[in-house]
Amino acid sequence: MIKSKKNDKKSPVFSGAHIRHIIQGFITLITNSYIVGFFSAKIFTGKTKYVCVPGLNCYSCPGALSSCPIGAYQAVVGGRTHNITYYVTGILIFFGVLFGRVVCGFLCPMGFLQDLLYKIPLPRHKTQKEKAKRFKIPQIIDKPLRYLKYIMLIVPVMLLPIIFTRFGIGDPYFCKWICPVGTLEGGIPLVLQNESLQAMVGFLFTWKMTILAIIIISSIFIYRPFCKYICPLGAIYALFNSVSIYNMSIDNASCTRCGLCEKACHMQVEIIKKLRTPQTQKPQKKSCAVTPISSPECIRCGDCKRACPHNAIKSGWGR
Amino acid sequence: MNEKTDIGSGKNPEKKSAMYRITQIALLALAGIFIFIGILRGEAGVMFQKAVLICLECIGVG
């Protein structure tokens, strides 16, 4: 029955996945559209830098028009005057309530890069499905590792810039020691063109290039390793996934618990498991109309929705 | 807000969706208040000053 439905469908020129990648590419271009900066090795200094973009996008990228929320958070709390930032927290709550992890799925340049890297075929595993099967991280390792991003948020982003200061100023510890986005978007283009920056290159640059290389290489084998395990911004938006205005849900009456949605999910969200009672492992009564997909790991990419042969998964604004 | 309460809890779905809406509105209001307080405290200026200079730590040479 499932196969016949798939065969009946005519494949459109642009599927939902293509549209998502077009949106990701468009957002990446728009947020980094100060092209002059890439040729002059200078960064944008206009008023739009008073505002943060929703995704992870280094403000030291020569093309960046706005600020990175994680960099901005550390800049304010690490400064002399404030130990807490209402401004950046407010911006993050605003994006979180509006979108939740839609930001990760649609609006983050780093997420887009990892999506593209995962599309690179391997000699023996040409499709993403084969690759996902071959390189699936065991749950015993995967589940605890997912909490690492919350540790990243609390320790290097929130605490270290306040605790370890020099003359009242704290370093942006996450940006300095971990974030690969700054190296990729800012470090490489600026160091390549600026001789004085080239003279300053040392251990830290080598360290950050190593982290960047590890993330790039692992993204070819594993779907979005940075988003799953490291990104503190993803950790913030994950907290809002259960209350965000944009949300996804399963129509209990239409769902047959076939599990195709879970197989299609590269973020390994347990969608069907939530529809069963923990004691009996039997499907819930169909009296509840819908069950929200409020897993903190769901990036709202819509792969499950497209995989469902019964159109049981819905997404949209409001509940 | 977690899934266990959403499934088979027997609560009125209309009440639940009203609760979601109230939570969302309250959080959006809180975001607005935080942004306003942040601007008054000069945080936007601090952020801007940092964002218009090349952050040497961020790019890995600081």
Coordinates of C-alpha atoms in Angstrom, one line a residue:
Chain A
M1 CA 0.0 0.0 0.0
I2 CA 2.8 2.3 0.9
K3 CA 4.7 1.5 -2.2
S4 CA 1.7 2.0 -4.4
K5 CA 1.2 5.5 -3.0
K6 CA 4.8 6.4 -3.6
N7 CA 4.5 5.3 -7.2
D8 CA 1.3 7.2 -7.6
K9 CA 3.0 10.4 -6.6
K10 CA 4.6 12.5 -9.3
S11 CA 7.9 13.9 -8.2
P12 CA 7.8 17.7 -8.4
V13 CA 10.8 19.6 -9.7
F14 CA 11.4 21.1 -6.2
S15 CA 10.5 18.9 -3.3
G16 CA 10.0 20.2 0.3
A17 CA 13.7 19.3 1.0
H18 CA 14.9 21.3 -2.0
I19 CA 12.8 24.3 -0.8
R20 CA 14.3 24.1 2.6
H21 CA 17.8 24.1 1.1
I22 CA 16.9 27.1 -1.0
I23 CA 15.7 29.0 2.1
Q24 CA 18.9 28.0 3.9
G25 CA 21.1 29.2 1.1
F26 CA 19.1 32.4 0.7
I27 CA 19.4 33.2 4.5
T28 CA 23.1 32.4 4.4
L29 CA 23.6 34.8 1.5
I30 CA 21.4 37.6 3.0
T31 CA 23.1 37.5 6.4
N32 CA 26.5 37.6 4.8
S33 CA 25.9 39.9 1.9
Y34 CA 28.6 42.5 2.6
I35 CA 30.6 41.2 -0.3
V36 CA 33.1 44.2 -0.2
G37 CA 34.3 42.8 3.1
F38 CA 35.6 39.6 1.5
F39 CA 37.8 41.6 -0.9
S40 CA 39.0 44.3 1.5
A41 CA 39.5 42.0 4.6
K42 CA 37.4 44.4 6.6
I43 CA 34.1 43.7 8.5
F44 CA 30.8 45.5 8.2
T45 CA 30.3 48.4 10.8
G46 CA 26.7 49.5 10.0
K47 CA 23.8 49.9 12.4
T48 CA 22.3 46.5 11.6
K49 CA 25.0 45.0 13.9
Y50 CA 22.8 46.2 16.8
V51 CA 20.6 43.3 16.0
C52 CA 21.3 39.5 16.3
V53 CA 20.5 37.0 13.6
P54 CA 18.6 33.9 14.8
G55 CA 21.3 31.4 13.7
L56 CA 25.0 30.9 14.4
N57 CA 26.8 33.4 12.2
C58 CA 30.1 35.0 13.4
Y59 CA 30.0 38.8 13.4
S60 CA 33.7 38.8 12.5
C61 CA 32.8 37.2 9.1
P62 CA 33.7 39.9 6.6
G63 CA 30.3 39.5 5.0
A64 CA 28.2 39.5 8.2
L65 CA 25.6 42.3 8.4
S66 CA 24.3 41.4 11.9
S67 CA 25.6 40.0 15.2
C68 CA 25.8 36.3 16.3
P69 CA 23.6 35.8 19.4
I70 CA 26.2 33.5 21.1
G71 CA 29.1 35.9 20.4
A72 CA 26.9 38.9 21.5
Y73 CA 25.9 37.1 24.8
Q74 CA 29.6 36.5 25.7
A75 CA 30.6 40.0 24.6
V76 CA 28.0 41.6 27.0
V77 CA 28.5 39.3 30.0
G78 CA 32.3 39.3 29.6
G79 CA 32.4 43.1 29.5
R80 CA 33.1 45.4 32.5
T81 CA 29.6 46.6 33.0
H82 CA 27.1 43.7 33.0
N83 CA 27.1 40.1 34.3
I84 CA 23.7 39.3 32.7
T85 CA 22.3 40.4 29.3
Y86 CA 18.7 41.1 29.1
Y87 CA 19.0 42.3 25.5
V88 CA 20.4 39.1 24.0
T89 CA 18.3 36.9 26.3
G90 CA 15.2 38.7 25.1
I91 CA 16.2 38.3 21.5
L92 CA 16.8 34.6 22.0
I93 CA 13.4 34.1 23.8
F94 CA 11.7 36.0 21.0
F95 CA 13.2 33.7 18.3
G96 CA 12.8 30.6 20.5
V97 CA 9.0 31.2 21.1
L98 CA 8.4 32.1 17.5
F99 CA 10.4 29.3 15.8
G100 CA 11.9 26.9 18.3
R101 CA 14.5 24.8 16.4
V102 CA 13.1 25.8 13.0
V103 CA 16.1 28.2 13.3
C104 CA 18.4 25.1 13.2
G105 CA 16.6 23.5 10.3
F106 CA 16.0 26.6 8.1
L107 CA 17.9 29.7 9.3
C108 CA 21.3 28.7 10.4
P109 CA 24.3 28.9 8.0
M110 CA 26.2 26.3 10.0
G111 CA 23.3 23.9 9.8
F112 CA 23.2 24.5 6.0
L113 CA 26.9 23.7 5.6
Q114 CA 26.4 20.4 7.5
D115 CA 23.4 19.5 5.4
L116 CA 25.5 20.0 2.3
L117 CA 28.4 18.0 3.6
Y118 CA 26.1 15.1 4.5
K119 CA 25.0 15.0 0.9
I120 CA 28.5 14.1 -0.2
P121 CA 28.2 10.4 -1.4
L122 CA 30.7 7.9 -0.2
P123 CA 32.1 5.2 -2.5
R124 CA 30.3 2.3 -0.8
H125 CA 27.3 4.2 0.5
K126 CA 25.9 6.3 -2.2
T127 CA 22.6 7.3 -0.7
Q128 CA 22.0 9.1 2.6
K129 CA 19.9 6.1 3.9
E130 CA 22.8 3.7 3.4
K131 CA 25.2 6.1 5.0
A132 CA 22.8 6.7 8.0
K133 CA 22.6 2.9 8.5
R134 CA 26.4 2.4 8.3
F135 CA 27.5 5.3 10.5
K136 CA 24.7 5.3 13.1
I137 CA 26.1 6.2 16.5
P138 CA 24.9 3.7 19.1
Q139 CA 22.3 5.1 21.5
I140 CA 24.4 4.4 24.5
I141 CA 26.9 7.0 23.2
D142 CA 24.5 9.2 21.3
K143 CA 22.0 9.9 24.1
P144 CA 24.5 11.2 26.7
L145 CA 26.4 13.1 24.1
R146 CA 23.3 15.1 23.3
Y147 CA 23.6 16.7 26.7
L148 CA 27.0 18.1 25.8
K149 CA 25.4 21.1 24.1
Y150 CA 23.7 22.1 27.3
I151 CA 27.1 21.9 29.1
M152 CA 28.5 24.1 26.3
L153 CA 25.8 26.6 26.9
I154 CA 26.2 26.8 30.7
V155 CA 30.0 26.5 31.1
P156 CA 31.9 28.3 28.3
V157 CA 29.0 30.6 27.2
M158 CA 27.4 31.7 30.4
L159 CA 29.8 31.0 33.3
L160 CA 33.4 31.2 32.2
P161 CA 33.2 34.8 30.8
I162 CA 31.9 36.0 34.2
I163 CA 34.3 33.9 36.4
F164 CA 37.6 34.1 34.6
T165 CA 38.3 37.8 33.8
R166 CA 41.4 39.9 33.1
F167 CA 41.1 43.5 34.3
G168 CA 37.3 43.0 34.5
I169 CA 37.0 41.6 31.0
G170 CA 36.2 38.0 30.2
D171 CA 37.1 36.2 27.0
P172 CA 34.4 34.8 24.8
Y173 CA 35.4 31.2 25.8
F174 CA 33.1 29.3 23.5
C175 CA 34.0 31.5 20.5
K176 CA 37.7 31.4 21.4
W177 CA 38.2 27.7 22.0
I178 CA 35.4 25.8 20.4
C179 CA 33.3 27.6 17.8
P180 CA 34.2 26.5 14.3
V181 CA 32.0 29.1 12.6
G182 CA 34.4 32.0 13.5
T183 CA 37.3 30.1 12.0
L184 CA 35.5 29.2 8.9
E185 CA 33.7 32.5 8.2
G186 CA 36.1 35.0 9.8
G187 CA 39.5 33.4 10.5
I188 CA 40.2 31.9 7.1
P189 CA 39.1 34.8 4.8
L190 CA 40.7 37.4 7.1
V191 CA 44.0 35.6 7.7
L192 CA 44.4 34.8 4.0
Q193 CA 44.3 38.5 3.1
N194 CA 45.7 40.4 6.2
E195 CA 49.5 40.1 6.7
S196 CA 49.4 41.4 10.3
L197 CA 46.8 38.7 11.2
Q198 CA 49.1 36.1 9.5
A199 CA 51.9 37.2 11.8
M200 CA 49.6 36.5 14.8
V201 CA 48.7 33.0 13.8
G202 CA 49.8 30.4 16.4
F203 CA 48.6 27.6 18.6
L204 CA 45.0 28.9 18.9
F205 CA 44.5 29.1 15.2
T206 CA 45.9 25.5 14.7
W207 CA 43.6 24.3 17.5
K208 CA 40.5 25.9 15.9
M209 CA 41.4 24.7 12.5
T210 CA 41.7 21.2 13.9
I211 CA 38.2 21.5 15.4
L212 CA 36.8 22.8 12.2
A213 CA 38.4 20.0 10.2
I214 CA 37.0 17.4 12.6
I215 CA 33.5 18.9 12.3
I216 CA 33.7 19.1 8.5
I217 CA 34.9 15.5 8.1
S218 CA 32.5 14.1 10.6
S219 CA 29.6 15.9 9.0
I220 CA 30.2 13.8 5.8
F221 CA 29.5 10.6 7.8
I222 CA 27.2 11.8 10.6
Y223 CA 24.2 14.1 10.1
R224 CA 24.8 17.5 11.8
P225 CA 27.2 16.4 14.5
F226 CA 27.8 20.1 15.6
C227 CA 24.0 20.7 16.0
K228 CA 23.4 17.4 17.8
Y229 CA 26.3 17.5 20.3
I230 CA 28.0 20.9 20.5
C231 CA 25.9 24.0 19.5
P232 CA 24.8 26.1 22.5
L233 CA 22.4 28.0 20.3
G234 CA 20.7 24.7 19.4
A235 CA 20.5 24.0 23.2
I236 CA 18.6 27.3 23.8
Y237 CA 16.1 26.7 21.0
A238 CA 15.7 23.1 22.0
L239 CA 14.2 24.4 25.3
F240 CA 11.6 26.3 23.4
N241 CA 10.5 23.4 21.0
S242 CA 7.6 22.4 23.3
V243 CA 6.1 25.9 23.4
S244 CA 7.1 27.4 20.0
I245 CA 4.4 28.9 17.9
Y246 CA 5.6 27.0 14.8
N247 CA 5.2 23.4 15.7
M248 CA 4.6 19.9 14.4
S249 CA 2.1 17.3 15.5
I250 CA 0.8 13.8 14.6
D251 CA -2.8 13.1 13.8
N252 CA -3.5 10.1 16.1
A253 CA -6.4 8.9 14.0
S254 CA -4.4 8.8 10.7
C255 CA -1.1 7.4 12.2
T256 CA -0.7 3.7 11.7
R257 CA 2.6 3.5 13.7
C258 CA 4.4 2.2 10.6
G259 CA 7.6 3.9 11.8
L260 CA 8.6 5.4 8.4
C261 CA 8.8 8.9 9.9
E262 CA 11.4 7.7 12.5
K263 CA 13.4 6.0 9.7
A264 CA 13.4 9.2 7.7
C265 CA 14.5 11.4 10.7
H266 CA 18.3 12.1 10.6
M267 CA 18.1 13.7 14.0
Q268 CA 16.9 10.3 15.4
V269 CA 13.8 11.7 17.1
E270 CA 11.6 9.0 18.6
I271 CA 8.3 10.1 17.1
I272 CA 6.3 6.9 17.4
K273 CA 7.6 5.9 20.8
K274 CA 5.8 8.9 22.2
L275 CA 2.5 7.6 20.9
R276 CA 2.7 4.5 23.1
T277 CA 2.2 4.1 26.8
P278 CA 5.4 3.2 28.6
Q279 CA 3.8 0.4 30.6
T280 CA 2.0 -1.6 27.9
Q281 CA 3.9 -0.5 24.8
K282 CA 0.5 -0.5 23.1
P283 CA -0.7 2.4 20.9
Q284 CA -2.7 5.1 22.8
K285 CA -6.4 5.4 22.4
K286 CA -7.3 7.4 19.4
S287 CA -9.5 9.7 21.4
C288 CA -6.7 12.3 21.6
A289 CA -6.8 14.1 18.3
V290 CA -3.2 15.2 17.9
T291 CA 0.1 14.6 19.7
P292 CA 2.7 17.4 19.4
I293 CA 6.2 16.5 18.3
S294 CA 7.9 18.5 21.0
S295 CA 11.3 16.6 21.2
P296 CA 14.1 19.1 21.8
E297 CA 16.1 17.3 19.0
C298 CA 13.5 18.0 16.3
I299 CA 14.8 20.7 13.9
R300 CA 11.5 20.9 12.0
C301 CA 13.1 19.9 8.7
G302 CA 10.0 18.1 7.6
D303 CA 11.6 14.9 6.5
C304 CA 9.2 12.9 8.6
K305 CA 6.2 14.7 7.2
R306 CA 7.3 13.9 3.6
A307 CA 8.0 10.3 4.5
C308 CA 4.5 9.7 6.0
P309 CA 2.3 7.8 3.5
H310 CA -0.8 8.7 5.5
N311 CA -0.2 12.5 5.8
A312 CA -0.5 12.1 9.6
I313 CA 2.2 14.6 10.4
K314 CA 1.2 18.3 10.3
S315 CA 3.2 21.4 10.7
G316 CA 2.3 25.0 11.0
W317 CA 1.8 28.1 13.1
G318 CA -0.3 27.8 16.3
R319 CA -1.8 24.7 17.9
Chain B
M1 CA 4.3 20.8 28.5
N2 CA 6.0 17.4 28.1
E3 CA 4.6 14.7 25.9
K4 CA 3.4 12.5 28.8
T5 CA 0.9 15.1 29.8
D6 CA -0.2 15.7 26.2
I7 CA -1.1 12.0 25.6
G8 CA -4.2 10.6 27.1
S9 CA -4.2 12.9 30.0
G10 CA -7.9 13.4 29.6
K11 CA -7.6 17.2 29.8
N12 CA -9.8 19.3 27.6
P13 CA -7.9 20.0 24.3
E14 CA -9.3 23.5 24.1
K15 CA -8.0 24.3 27.6
K16 CA -4.6 22.9 26.7
S17 CA -4.3 25.0 23.5
A18 CA -5.5 28.1 25.5
M19 CA -2.7 27.3 28.0
Y20 CA -0.1 27.1 25.2
R21 CA -1.3 30.4 23.8
I22 CA -1.1 32.1 27.2
T23 CA 2.4 30.7 27.7
Q24 CA 3.5 31.9 24.2
I25 CA 2.1 35.4 24.7
A26 CA 3.7 35.6 28.2
L27 CA 7.1 34.6 26.8
L28 CA 6.8 37.0 23.9
A29 CA 5.9 39.8 26.4
L30 CA 8.9 38.8 28.6
A31 CA 11.2 38.9 25.5
G32 CA 9.9 42.4 24.7
I33 CA 10.5 43.6 28.3
F34 CA 14.0 42.0 28.4
I35 CA 15.0 43.7 25.1
F36 CA 13.6 47.0 26.4
I37 CA 15.5 46.7 29.7
G38 CA 18.7 45.7 27.8
I39 CA 18.5 48.7 25.6
L40 CA 18.0 51.0 28.6
R41 CA 21.0 49.4 30.3
G42 CA 23.2 50.1 27.2
E43 CA 23.7 46.4 26.4
A44 CA 23.0 47.0 22.7
G45 CA 25.8 49.5 22.6
V46 CA 28.2 47.1 24.3
M47 CA 27.3 44.4 21.8
F48 CA 27.6 46.8 18.8
Q49 CA 31.0 48.0 19.9
K50 CA 32.3 44.4 20.0
A51 CA 30.6 43.5 16.7
V52 CA 32.1 46.2 14.6
L53 CA 35.7 45.3 15.5
I54 CA 37.3 42.1 14.4
C55 CA 37.1 39.7 17.3
L56 CA 40.6 38.2 17.3
E57 CA 39.6 35.4 19.8
C58 CA 36.6 34.4 17.6
I59 CA 38.7 34.1 14.4
G60 CA 41.4 32.2 16.3
V61 CA 44.3 34.6 16.5
G62 CA 43.6 36.4 19.8

